[in-house]
Amino acid sequence: MNLLIVEDDVSIASGLKQALQREGFAVNVVDRGKDALSTIDIQAPDLVILDLGLPDMDGLSILKKIRQGHTRLPVLILTARANLEDMVEGLDLGADDYLSKPFQMPELLARVRVLERRLGISNSNKLTIDNVSIDTSAHLTYLDDNVVDLSRREYMLLKALMENAGKIQTREALENKLYSWGEEVASNAVEVHIHHLRKKFGTAFIKTIRGVGYTVKKQ
Amino acid sequence: MTSIRKYLIFILLSAITLINFLAALHGYRTSMDAAEKIFDEKLIQISDLLILTVNSDFNNRTINTSLIPTRSQGVIENQIFYQIWKDDQLIDFSQDASGHILTEFNGNFENINYDGYRWRALSKFYGDEKNKIWIVIAERIDVRFTLAESVIVRSVLPIVASLPLIALIIWFVVANGLKPLAQLTSQLSQKRADDLSPLTIKTVTVELSQLVDSANNLLRRLSDSFDREKRFASNAAHELRTPMSILRIHLYNLQQDLKEPNANFKELDEGLKRLEHLVEQILTLHRSSSENYLESGKNVCLYEIIQDSVSHLYWKIDNKNQIIELVGEEATCVVGDKFALSALITNLIDNASKYSPEKSEILVSVLSKETPHKKSIVLSVEDSGAGIPQDKYEQVFERFYRVDGDQHSSGEKGCGLGLSIVKHIVELHDAKISLSQSPSLGGLCVKIEFPVS
């Protein structure tokens, strides 16, 4: 996968490049918003990691410009401004994900992988935790190499939990992922799906955080 | 407190009343004197006219005084009478006049008593050595007085009558003159503590413009310095976060190169974590300070914020195999600042996780409470850790204070800002915080009661 890092701090850029190359990504670095836009126009990368604090242009206006020509190009925002308004604005403008500095490298890598799988260009579309795996391109789930049949919503639920392993997904967040707007959702719909998933993968795989949501433990 | 308006109205009114009164009094007196002279002048003229009527016929005429009818007192009809004497003989007199000598013949005015009244009497001499003619003419003083007074009062009365009108005019003039001041006062009183916008006054007067200018100058300088401080904090955040990111990334790369676990690396990692935590806490403390507390007055759902905070901190909680639960009502909202409340809850849950051992329990609850007097929402965070000794309850809210200093039994690193941030945010929301021992879990129980209007 081809990544473009837009970051003016040389040390961060080189560190990121090193870490991402080690993970097998092809990485290009530019340090100016203008250069980023021209690079994207000439040869669009698969994913852009965009720092908001660039010297020549405001990061959010770069994002707006990117979106004008490349509506589906995933953009992950990095910023030292960690306030809610900036984050909401960034996501409203079409950023796919948002990380505030300083961040943990594994966190960044995990998010890049989620975006990669979403694009369907990952050389490994298989996500495995314990003895459960999902193939995001073939939409198949496995338990110890045996295919497990899941309904569409059960599959989406499992995928959401496994892509965000180690993090809690609230019931509301899961409902939003499973059902489109206006669709009738039974108040216990998510609970019912979780119940079915547990029957198929064992009760310990998905953990309930009472009052908050559900999580799948990271490996 | 004294009011300038009341003071001005009172002083102006009393001064004008006093001066008007004195002027009226003086006018009355001089007018009375002048009237007296005019009346006297009139008597002289009448006397001069009368002498023309005294012809030679009178030379031999005498009046038998016994013929004059005796008159009962108090029935005088005319206000003037006269007597004409010749060689001490009364030769003519008007109706109402007495036949007796009433005043000395001295050519002067005298005040005399006759028939129950005071009279102003003039005796005037005409004639020569042979014919000594005296005319006595007298006028009732009370009539003169009444006449003079009625004229004078008519000219003085409008001055007195105008006083209420003057008072009314003063009232409006003073009120109008003080209008810019009233505007300024109302603007200042409506101004919120954090509103540093300049004052605007429609009608600027010389006296007030100086004051308004000075106040606006002060407000501008204050607002500039707040802006500078905010910019500084935001710049500092950026400046500190960037080098910390550099450390983080290169530390990660170093770890990947090392492959083997390394004690030095672990120390480095711990140190960086502490630095990151300290910087975040200082920025949080700054951002939740009252000058930056701008997003106040919004309805914030506590339950959602707790869910977010728990999700955010879950990796830490999960690392220690702790169990966290959230119970309570989902629709509990308080009025406040979302960022500040989020910092408050994150700090409390982070503390509970940090200072409780592995496999301990954390219980977060949010419940509404209703007593006959007031409604409130109670947020509590309890844990099954060691708790805080009761005598330290006050101290833990101080900045940079840590129980047992840096040798905290949990071995956790901290900077001692968490609870002071919490307390600060609690105060911004007019809430109350209390520490106690958790009845169900045995550790610390932090309770925060938010008022609901």
XYZ file of C-alpha atoms in Angstrom:
672
model
C 0.000 0.000 0.000
C 1.171 3.489 -0.883
C 1.101 6.063 1.902
C 1.646 9.794 1.742
C 2.779 11.490 4.916
C 2.195 15.254 5.023
C 4.230 16.445 7.987
C 6.519 19.437 8.355
C 8.477 18.141 11.330
C 11.434 16.291 9.838
C 12.019 14.092 12.854
C 8.396 12.938 13.129
C 8.225 12.380 9.388
C 11.389 10.275 9.315
C 10.334 8.275 12.385
C 6.901 7.611 10.891
C 8.415 6.672 7.552
C 10.775 4.207 9.231
C 8.012 2.623 11.319
C 5.566 2.348 8.427
C 8.159 1.017 6.001
C 9.016 -1.665 8.514
C 5.346 -2.700 8.323
C 5.679 -3.077 4.568
C 4.107 0.130 3.360
C 5.493 2.281 0.596
C 5.882 5.705 2.131
C 6.350 9.166 0.597
C 6.859 12.273 2.678
C 6.083 15.890 1.832
C 6.338 18.808 4.232
C 4.117 21.399 2.567
C 0.390 21.480 1.841
C 0.991 22.632 -1.738
C 3.319 19.708 -2.420
C 0.808 17.327 -0.887
C -1.959 18.527 -3.213
C 0.214 18.318 -6.325
C 1.515 14.860 -5.349
C -2.041 13.641 -4.845
C -3.072 15.061 -8.212
C -0.184 13.432 -10.082
C -0.388 10.019 -8.446
C -2.965 9.532 -5.731
C -1.686 7.434 -2.824
C -3.868 4.820 -1.148
C -3.888 6.704 2.147
C -2.872 10.146 3.382
C -1.560 10.826 6.859
C -2.071 14.562 7.266
C -0.636 16.796 9.959
C -2.916 19.783 10.600
C -0.185 22.201 11.652
C 1.596 22.902 8.376
C 3.499 26.133 7.762
C 1.999 27.056 4.388
C -1.651 26.021 4.597
C -4.235 25.262 7.215
C -4.595 21.502 7.499
C -8.386 21.585 7.333
C -8.359 23.543 4.072
C -5.945 20.981 2.600
C -8.420 18.303 3.613
C -11.223 20.240 1.896
C -9.154 20.517 -1.304
C -8.289 16.805 -1.240
C -11.967 15.960 -0.876
C -12.880 18.071 -3.903
C -10.988 15.781 -6.267
C -10.705 12.546 -4.330
C -13.849 11.779 -2.471
C -12.860 8.277 -1.424
C -9.178 8.761 -0.601
C -8.772 7.833 3.080
C -7.245 10.607 5.174
C -5.975 10.092 8.686
C -5.408 13.329 10.562
C -2.602 13.894 13.032
C -2.697 16.995 15.178
C -1.251 18.596 18.233
C -4.502 20.490 18.661
C -6.495 18.009 20.661
C -9.724 19.814 21.233
C -13.173 18.550 20.511
C -14.160 21.280 18.050
C -11.157 20.640 15.809
C -11.832 16.939 15.893
C -15.496 17.322 15.040
C -14.641 19.767 12.260
C -12.004 17.427 10.855
C -14.387 14.496 10.796
C -17.140 16.659 9.314
C -14.832 17.654 6.490
C -14.393 14.022 5.641
C -11.370 12.821 7.567
C -11.572 9.052 8.026
C -9.817 8.987 11.354
C -8.200 11.296 13.816
C -5.212 10.896 16.134
C -3.900 13.539 18.485
C -0.207 13.935 19.239
C 1.509 12.400 21.055
C 0.149 9.034 19.934
C 1.234 5.484 20.440
C 2.736 3.939 17.315
C 0.756 0.667 17.615
C -2.422 2.760 17.725
C -1.494 4.512 14.488
C -0.581 1.216 12.834
C -3.866 -0.352 13.913
C -5.822 2.535 12.425
C -3.875 2.445 9.207
C -4.655 -1.275 8.940
C -8.356 -0.676 9.515
C -8.350 1.851 6.677
C -6.333 -0.526 4.545
C -8.802 -3.332 5.035
C -11.637 -0.963 4.273
C -10.005 -0.263 0.932
C -9.766 -4.001 0.253
C -6.207 -3.722 -1.010
C -4.536 -5.312 1.981
C -2.409 -8.294 1.050
C -3.776 -9.875 4.168
C -7.461 -9.239 4.478
C -7.630 -11.650 7.341
C -8.015 -10.334 10.840
C -7.349 -12.913 13.526
C -7.871 -12.715 17.262
C -7.439 -15.853 19.353
C -9.054 -18.611 17.305
C -11.496 -16.310 15.514
C -10.684 -14.837 12.095
C -12.577 -12.777 9.586
C -11.721 -12.333 5.933
C -12.875 -8.818 5.112
C -12.696 -9.283 1.347
C -14.532 -12.617 1.196
C -16.833 -11.690 4.098
C -16.162 -14.997 5.764
C -15.635 -15.837 9.397
C -13.660 -18.718 10.797
C -13.452 -20.444 14.139
C -10.312 -22.623 14.239
C -10.222 -22.658 10.408
C -13.836 -23.776 10.165
C -16.191 -21.410 8.412
C -18.938 -20.084 10.675
C -22.139 -18.884 9.082
C -23.179 -15.435 10.229
C -26.011 -13.161 9.287
C -25.040 -9.873 7.675
C -25.549 -7.921 10.878
C -23.719 -10.453 13.002
C -20.792 -10.250 10.583
C -20.763 -6.428 10.702
C -20.955 -6.505 14.477
C -18.061 -8.942 14.783
C -16.002 -6.948 12.295
C -16.596 -3.699 14.182
C -15.526 -5.314 17.438
C -12.463 -7.061 16.010
C -11.239 -4.045 14.052
C -11.371 -2.065 17.269
C -10.040 -4.834 19.490
C -9.059 -3.563 22.933
C -11.507 -0.692 22.650
C -15.057 -0.464 23.860
C -17.870 -0.086 21.350
C -20.950 1.442 22.921
C -24.356 0.036 22.101
C -25.246 3.271 20.320
C -22.071 3.172 18.215
C -22.800 -0.429 17.199
C -26.422 0.366 16.392
C -25.231 3.203 14.150
C -22.917 0.835 12.312
C -25.524 -1.885 11.902
C -28.584 0.099 11.003
C -29.036 2.994 8.671
C -30.968 6.083 9.654
C -34.662 5.701 10.039
C -34.471 1.946 10.265
C -36.505 0.498 13.108
C -34.127 -0.805 15.781
C -35.426 -2.956 18.596
C -34.028 -1.715 21.898
C -32.285 -5.034 22.505
C -31.203 -5.695 18.890
C -27.486 -5.453 19.640
C -27.859 -7.675 22.706
C -29.606 -10.309 20.615
C -26.856 -10.296 17.989
C -24.165 -10.467 20.673
C -26.011 -13.387 22.229
C -25.956 -15.236 18.897
C -22.269 -14.459 18.341
C -21.436 -15.792 21.797
C -23.283 -19.005 21.040
C -21.078 -19.442 17.983
C -17.697 -18.267 19.316
C -17.946 -18.952 23.032
C -18.987 -16.627 25.822
C -15.508 -15.297 26.686
C -14.669 -13.874 23.250
C -16.878 -10.802 23.488
C -16.763 -9.048 26.823
C -19.538 -6.882 28.223
C -18.602 -3.679 30.015
C -21.768 -3.075 31.937
C -23.343 0.262 31.213
C -20.731 1.115 28.576
C -20.612 -1.426 25.778
C -18.778 -4.422 24.361
C -15.181 -5.222 23.568
C -12.992 -7.925 22.112
C -9.719 -8.316 23.909
C -6.580 -7.546 21.931
C -4.235 -10.426 21.330
C -25.568 54.664 48.672
C -26.212 58.180 47.478
C -27.668 58.865 44.080
C -26.295 61.706 41.989
C -29.704 62.244 40.461
C -31.491 62.484 43.792
C -28.732 64.689 45.164
C -28.881 67.089 42.211
C -32.661 67.261 42.245
C -32.800 67.840 45.976
C -30.079 70.495 46.046
C -31.318 72.351 42.966
C -34.914 72.325 44.150
C -34.129 73.537 47.640
C -31.763 76.229 46.363
C -34.326 77.498 43.883
C -37.086 77.388 46.484
C -34.993 79.293 49.007
C -33.860 81.932 46.531
C -37.384 82.358 45.155
C -38.739 82.701 48.651
C -36.152 85.321 49.602
C -36.735 87.178 46.364
C -40.490 87.093 46.892
C -40.091 88.289 50.476
C -37.842 91.119 49.412
C -40.146 92.027 46.555
C -43.108 91.997 48.911
C -41.399 94.312 51.356
C -40.176 96.845 48.822
C -43.471 96.722 46.987
C -45.289 97.385 50.237
C -43.039 100.369 50.932
C -43.575 101.659 47.431
C -47.327 101.189 47.757
C -47.266 103.072 51.049
C -45.605 106.004 49.331
C -48.076 105.934 46.481
C -51.020 105.938 48.878
C -49.487 108.764 50.879
C -48.928 110.684 47.668
C -52.569 110.125 46.849
C -53.663 111.634 50.180
C -51.565 114.716 49.524
C -53.155 115.113 46.095
C -56.625 114.688 47.496
C -55.849 117.303 50.105
C -54.577 119.651 47.386
C -57.786 119.104 45.476
C -59.915 119.727 48.529
C -58.424 123.125 49.210
C -59.675 124.256 45.828
C -63.217 123.674 47.034
C -62.657 125.912 50.069
C -63.867 129.258 48.712
C -64.553 132.451 50.455
C -67.987 131.225 51.451
C -66.377 129.241 54.042
C -64.676 132.196 55.510
C -67.536 132.921 57.749
C -68.977 129.529 57.999
C -68.877 127.661 61.227
C -70.236 124.300 61.993
C -72.028 123.611 65.129
C -70.376 120.456 66.181
C -73.340 119.523 68.252
C -75.277 119.019 65.005
C -73.018 116.243 63.914
C -74.821 113.051 64.508
C -73.171 110.706 66.861
C -72.377 107.592 64.961
C -72.307 104.141 66.200
C -68.909 102.505 65.918
C -67.863 100.161 63.085
C -70.337 101.328 60.472
C -67.923 103.487 58.540
C -68.725 103.124 54.869
C -65.936 105.043 53.255
C -62.275 104.299 53.453
C -61.271 107.976 53.427
C -62.532 110.935 55.391
C -61.469 114.546 55.627
C -61.863 117.543 57.921
C -61.240 121.135 56.983
C -60.358 123.380 59.884
C -60.160 127.090 59.840
C -58.741 128.826 62.845
C -59.500 125.755 64.908
C -63.052 125.689 63.627
C -64.284 122.713 61.625
C -65.674 124.212 58.436
C -66.215 121.141 56.343
C -65.920 117.440 56.699
C -66.825 114.339 54.839
C -69.374 111.792 55.791
C -67.999 109.421 58.387
C -65.613 112.049 59.713
C -65.595 112.953 63.362
C -66.123 116.512 64.523
C -63.220 116.275 66.883
C -59.585 116.900 66.430
C -58.068 113.510 65.750
C -54.504 114.349 64.987
C -51.957 116.970 65.744
C -51.829 119.781 63.173
C -48.174 119.422 62.279
C -48.131 118.921 58.502
C -47.035 115.290 58.815
C -48.499 111.870 58.450
C -49.624 110.209 61.664
C -51.162 106.848 62.413
C -54.244 107.338 64.476
C -57.039 105.277 65.994
C -60.573 106.229 65.104
C -63.784 104.370 65.176
C -62.094 101.039 65.839
C -59.693 101.260 62.885
C -56.138 102.337 62.337
C -55.948 105.311 60.007
C -53.166 107.010 58.144
C -53.856 110.682 58.683
C -52.319 113.719 57.009
C -52.666 117.213 58.370
C -51.760 119.856 55.872
C -51.661 123.594 56.322
C -53.016 126.061 53.744
C -53.597 129.715 54.018
C -51.709 132.509 55.708
C -51.366 134.300 59.048
C -54.971 135.484 58.896
C -56.684 132.419 57.630
C -55.226 129.338 59.151
C -56.706 126.485 57.187
C -55.775 122.862 58.038
C -56.975 119.980 56.051
C -56.917 116.624 57.753
C -57.334 113.660 55.507
C -57.148 110.076 56.648
C -57.322 106.660 55.026
C -57.949 103.301 56.626
C -54.659 101.455 56.961
C -56.192 97.980 56.748
C -57.825 98.828 53.444
C -54.607 100.232 52.077
C -52.836 97.130 53.263
C -55.338 94.741 51.749
C -55.269 96.593 48.478
C -51.493 96.718 48.309
C -51.192 93.110 49.372
C -53.661 91.843 46.789
C -51.676 93.563 44.055
C -48.314 92.381 45.345
C -49.461 88.839 46.027
C -50.690 88.631 42.480
C -47.222 89.432 41.212
C -45.413 87.176 43.704
C -47.761 84.213 43.426
C -46.642 83.049 39.957
C -43.096 82.688 41.282
C -44.315 80.357 44.014
C -46.726 78.571 41.731
C -43.970 77.905 39.209
C -41.969 75.880 41.753
C -43.582 72.505 40.955
C -43.074 73.206 37.257
C -39.431 74.040 37.898
C -39.132 70.861 39.955
C -40.541 68.860 37.080
C -38.166 70.473 34.590
C -35.207 69.853 36.896
C -36.267 66.242 37.245
C -36.281 65.708 33.501
C -33.192 67.750 32.815
C -31.201 65.947 35.477
C -32.496 62.571 34.326
C -31.674 63.413 30.735
C -28.264 64.768 31.641
C -27.451 61.608 33.547
C -28.716 59.296 30.788
C -25.245 58.422 29.439
C -24.213 57.550 32.969
C -27.302 55.359 33.406
C -26.504 53.655 30.086
C -22.964 53.027 31.211
C -24.168 51.649 34.526
C -26.638 49.267 32.932
C -24.051 48.097 30.413
C -21.531 47.427 33.124
C -24.036 45.623 35.306
C -25.160 43.405 32.423
C -21.623 42.541 31.463
C -20.592 38.977 32.245
C -17.345 38.454 34.075
C -15.734 36.957 30.992
C -17.135 39.484 28.522
C -14.288 41.773 27.576
C -15.948 43.506 24.625
C -15.641 47.313 24.708
C -18.356 49.523 26.174
C -20.511 51.456 23.722
C -22.476 54.563 24.602
C -24.769 56.319 22.140
C -24.514 59.846 23.471
C -20.949 60.465 24.434
C -20.325 63.411 26.704
C -16.943 64.940 27.389
C -17.079 63.908 31.016
C -17.963 60.276 30.299
C -15.889 59.747 27.181
C -12.760 59.922 29.293
C -14.141 57.263 31.630
C -15.400 55.064 28.803
C -12.081 55.389 26.991
C -10.152 54.397 30.080
C -12.468 51.468 30.771
C -12.275 50.292 27.153
C -8.533 50.623 27.245
C -8.421 48.438 30.319
C -10.820 45.892 28.808
C -8.791 45.735 25.610
C -5.545 45.210 27.493
C -7.189 42.529 29.616
C -8.645 40.800 26.590
C -5.280 40.993 24.807
C -3.492 39.444 27.717
C -6.088 36.659 27.972
C -5.689 36.052 24.252
C -1.946 35.971 24.643
C -2.254 33.523 27.490
C -4.606 31.320 25.477
C -2.317 31.484 22.460
C 0.609 30.697 24.714
C -1.141 27.627 26.092
C -2.141 26.451 22.651
C 1.359 27.120 21.322
C 2.906 25.424 24.334
C 0.638 22.443 23.754
C 1.730 22.204 20.160
C 5.366 22.790 20.992
C 5.363 20.182 23.751
C 3.270 17.620 21.935
C 5.457 17.629 18.875
C 8.742 16.772 20.633
C 6.884 14.186 22.720
C 5.595 12.620 19.501
C 9.153 12.546 18.175
C 10.282 10.735 21.334
C 7.315 8.352 21.113
C 7.916 7.411 17.480
C 11.648 6.951 17.759
C 11.263 5.058 21.001
C 8.906 2.707 19.183
C 11.372 2.265 16.328
C 14.145 1.643 18.866
C 12.007 -0.992 20.562
C 11.402 -2.697 17.223
C 15.168 -2.756 16.629
C 15.913 -4.077 20.121
C 13.615 -7.084 19.922
C 14.689 -8.155 23.439
C 13.017 -6.501 26.453
C 15.371 -3.927 27.887
C 15.313 -2.330 31.367
C 16.651 1.015 30.134
C 14.028 1.114 27.446
C 11.330 0.473 30.017
C 12.557 3.359 32.184
C 12.634 5.632 29.164
C 9.101 4.612 28.270
C 7.907 5.232 31.839
C 9.565 8.636 31.934
C 7.976 9.659 28.682
C 4.577 8.493 29.897
C 4.966 10.687 32.967
C 5.942 13.636 30.847
C 2.965 13.133 28.545
C 0.621 12.848 31.501
C 1.998 15.963 33.186
C 1.729 18.055 30.030
C -1.831 16.890 29.389
C -2.844 17.622 32.977
C -1.331 21.112 32.941
C -3.100 21.868 29.679
C -6.351 20.501 31.052
C -5.983 22.652 34.136
C -5.411 25.665 31.936
C -8.242 24.883 29.559
C -10.729 24.445 32.365
C -9.736 27.698 34.065
C -12.571 30.184 34.288
C -11.274 32.573 31.570
C -11.320 29.722 29.098
C -14.584 28.378 30.357
C -16.557 29.624 27.400
C -18.749 26.736 26.441
C -20.775 27.055 29.612
C -24.507 26.818 29.644
C -24.897 23.819 27.380
C -26.788 20.708 28.294
C -24.284 17.911 28.637
C -25.275 14.280 29.006
C -23.123 12.788 31.735
C -23.856 9.190 30.838
C -22.408 9.589 27.331
C -19.333 11.373 28.631
C -18.722 8.562 31.103
C -19.064 6.013 28.302
C -16.519 7.950 26.235
C -14.129 8.273 29.158
C -14.372 4.583 30.000
C -13.781 3.665 26.342
C -10.833 6.012 26.238
C -9.260 4.567 29.395
C -10.280 0.976 28.839
C -6.865 -0.206 27.681
C -5.398 0.858 31.037
C -8.207 -0.771 32.983
C -7.965 -3.908 30.878
C -4.177 -4.030 31.364
C -4.761 -4.309 35.098
C -7.580 -6.809 34.608
C -9.908 -4.493 36.467
C -13.660 -4.660 36.121
C -15.485 -1.429 35.449
C -19.229 -0.940 35.559
C -21.436 2.010 34.781
C -24.891 2.119 36.307
C -27.559 4.781 36.412
C -29.854 6.788 34.251
C -28.925 7.427 30.640
C -30.842 10.679 30.334
C -29.059 12.604 33.057
C -27.933 15.958 31.786
C -26.219 18.802 33.564
C -25.575 22.332 32.348
C -21.897 22.843 31.797
C -18.852 22.513 29.628
C -18.373 19.234 27.793
C -14.595 19.360 27.678
C -14.294 20.221 31.361
C -16.759 17.520 32.428
C -14.961 14.994 30.282
C -11.643 15.948 31.923
C -13.293 15.616 35.337
C -14.669 12.135 34.724
C -11.521 10.907 32.977
C -9.424 12.063 35.915
C -11.658 10.315 38.439
C -11.783 7.011 36.551
C -8.072 7.180 35.765
C -7.334 7.700 39.468
C -9.602 4.819 40.453
C -7.809 2.530 38.020
C -4.326 3.760 38.871
C -4.601 3.537 42.632
C -6.444 0.222 42.780
C -4.625 -3.083 42.455
C -5.021 -5.687 39.711
C -8.426 -7.338 39.388
C -10.111 -4.686 41.507
C -13.515 -3.274 40.755
C -14.547 0.212 39.705
C -18.160 1.334 39.868
C -19.321 4.525 38.200
C -22.858 5.658 38.807
C -24.925 8.619 37.791
C -28.295 9.115 39.461
C -30.740 11.917 39.861
C -31.677 12.854 43.374
C -34.732 14.762 44.442
C -35.446 16.307 47.797
C -38.409 18.595 48.451
C -36.112 21.647 48.172
C -33.948 20.841 45.191
C -33.111 18.474 42.398
C -29.600 17.319 41.738
C -27.575 14.759 39.824
C -25.082 12.676 41.733
C -22.068 11.240 39.969
C -19.997 8.810 41.951
C -16.852 6.851 41.217
C -16.041 4.049 43.654
C -13.254 1.513 43.704
C -12.113 -1.455 45.731
C -8.619 -0.048 46.230
C -6.895 1.124 49.391
C -8.754 4.441 49.556
C -7.432 7.633 51.105
C -7.051 8.094 54.879
C -9.794 10.369 56.156
C -7.361 12.989 57.492
C -5.934 13.472 53.988
C -9.306 14.212 52.356
C -8.666 17.965 52.336
C -5.048 17.831 51.181
C -5.574 15.670 48.110
C -7.260 18.568 46.339
C -4.138 20.737 46.583
C -2.059 21.160 43.469
C 0.921 18.847 43.178
C -0.003 17.046 46.399
C 0.240 13.264 46.382
C -0.594 10.912 49.223
C 2.764 9.633 50.571
C 4.573 11.951 48.141
C 6.321 10.128 45.329
C 6.412 6.898 47.298
C 2.791 6.054 46.685
C 2.164 2.442 47.693
C 0.624 1.640 44.329
C 3.935 2.449 42.653
C 1.990 4.580 40.174
C 3.565 7.701 38.770
C 1.537 10.874 38.901
C 1.901 14.593 39.108
C -0.625 15.403 41.829
C -2.812 17.557 39.637
C -5.743 15.210 39.012
C -7.938 16.004 41.991
C -7.154 19.714 41.953
C -8.349 19.749 38.337
C -11.432 17.841 39.442
C -12.126 20.274 42.258
C -11.643 23.230 39.970
C -14.128 21.882 37.427
C -16.568 20.999 40.203
C -16.445 24.601 41.402
C -17.002 25.940 37.884
C -20.213 23.927 37.734
C -21.435 24.999 41.195
C -21.303 21.352 42.187
C -20.196 19.791 45.459
C -17.555 17.127 45.844
C -17.176 14.781 48.785
C -14.872 11.891 49.549
C -15.857 8.871 51.603
C -15.310 5.180 51.907
C -17.240 3.169 49.370
C -19.898 1.160 51.228
C -20.066 -1.557 48.598
C -16.459 -1.803 47.370
C -14.487 -0.595 50.408
C -12.168 1.770 48.544
C -12.473 5.454 47.841
C -15.828 6.864 46.847
C -15.825 10.265 45.139
C -19.276 11.822 44.988
C -20.091 14.911 42.951
C -23.469 16.531 43.265
C -24.510 18.780 40.350
C -27.370 21.191 40.934
C -30.303 20.997 38.532
C -32.344 24.135 38.078
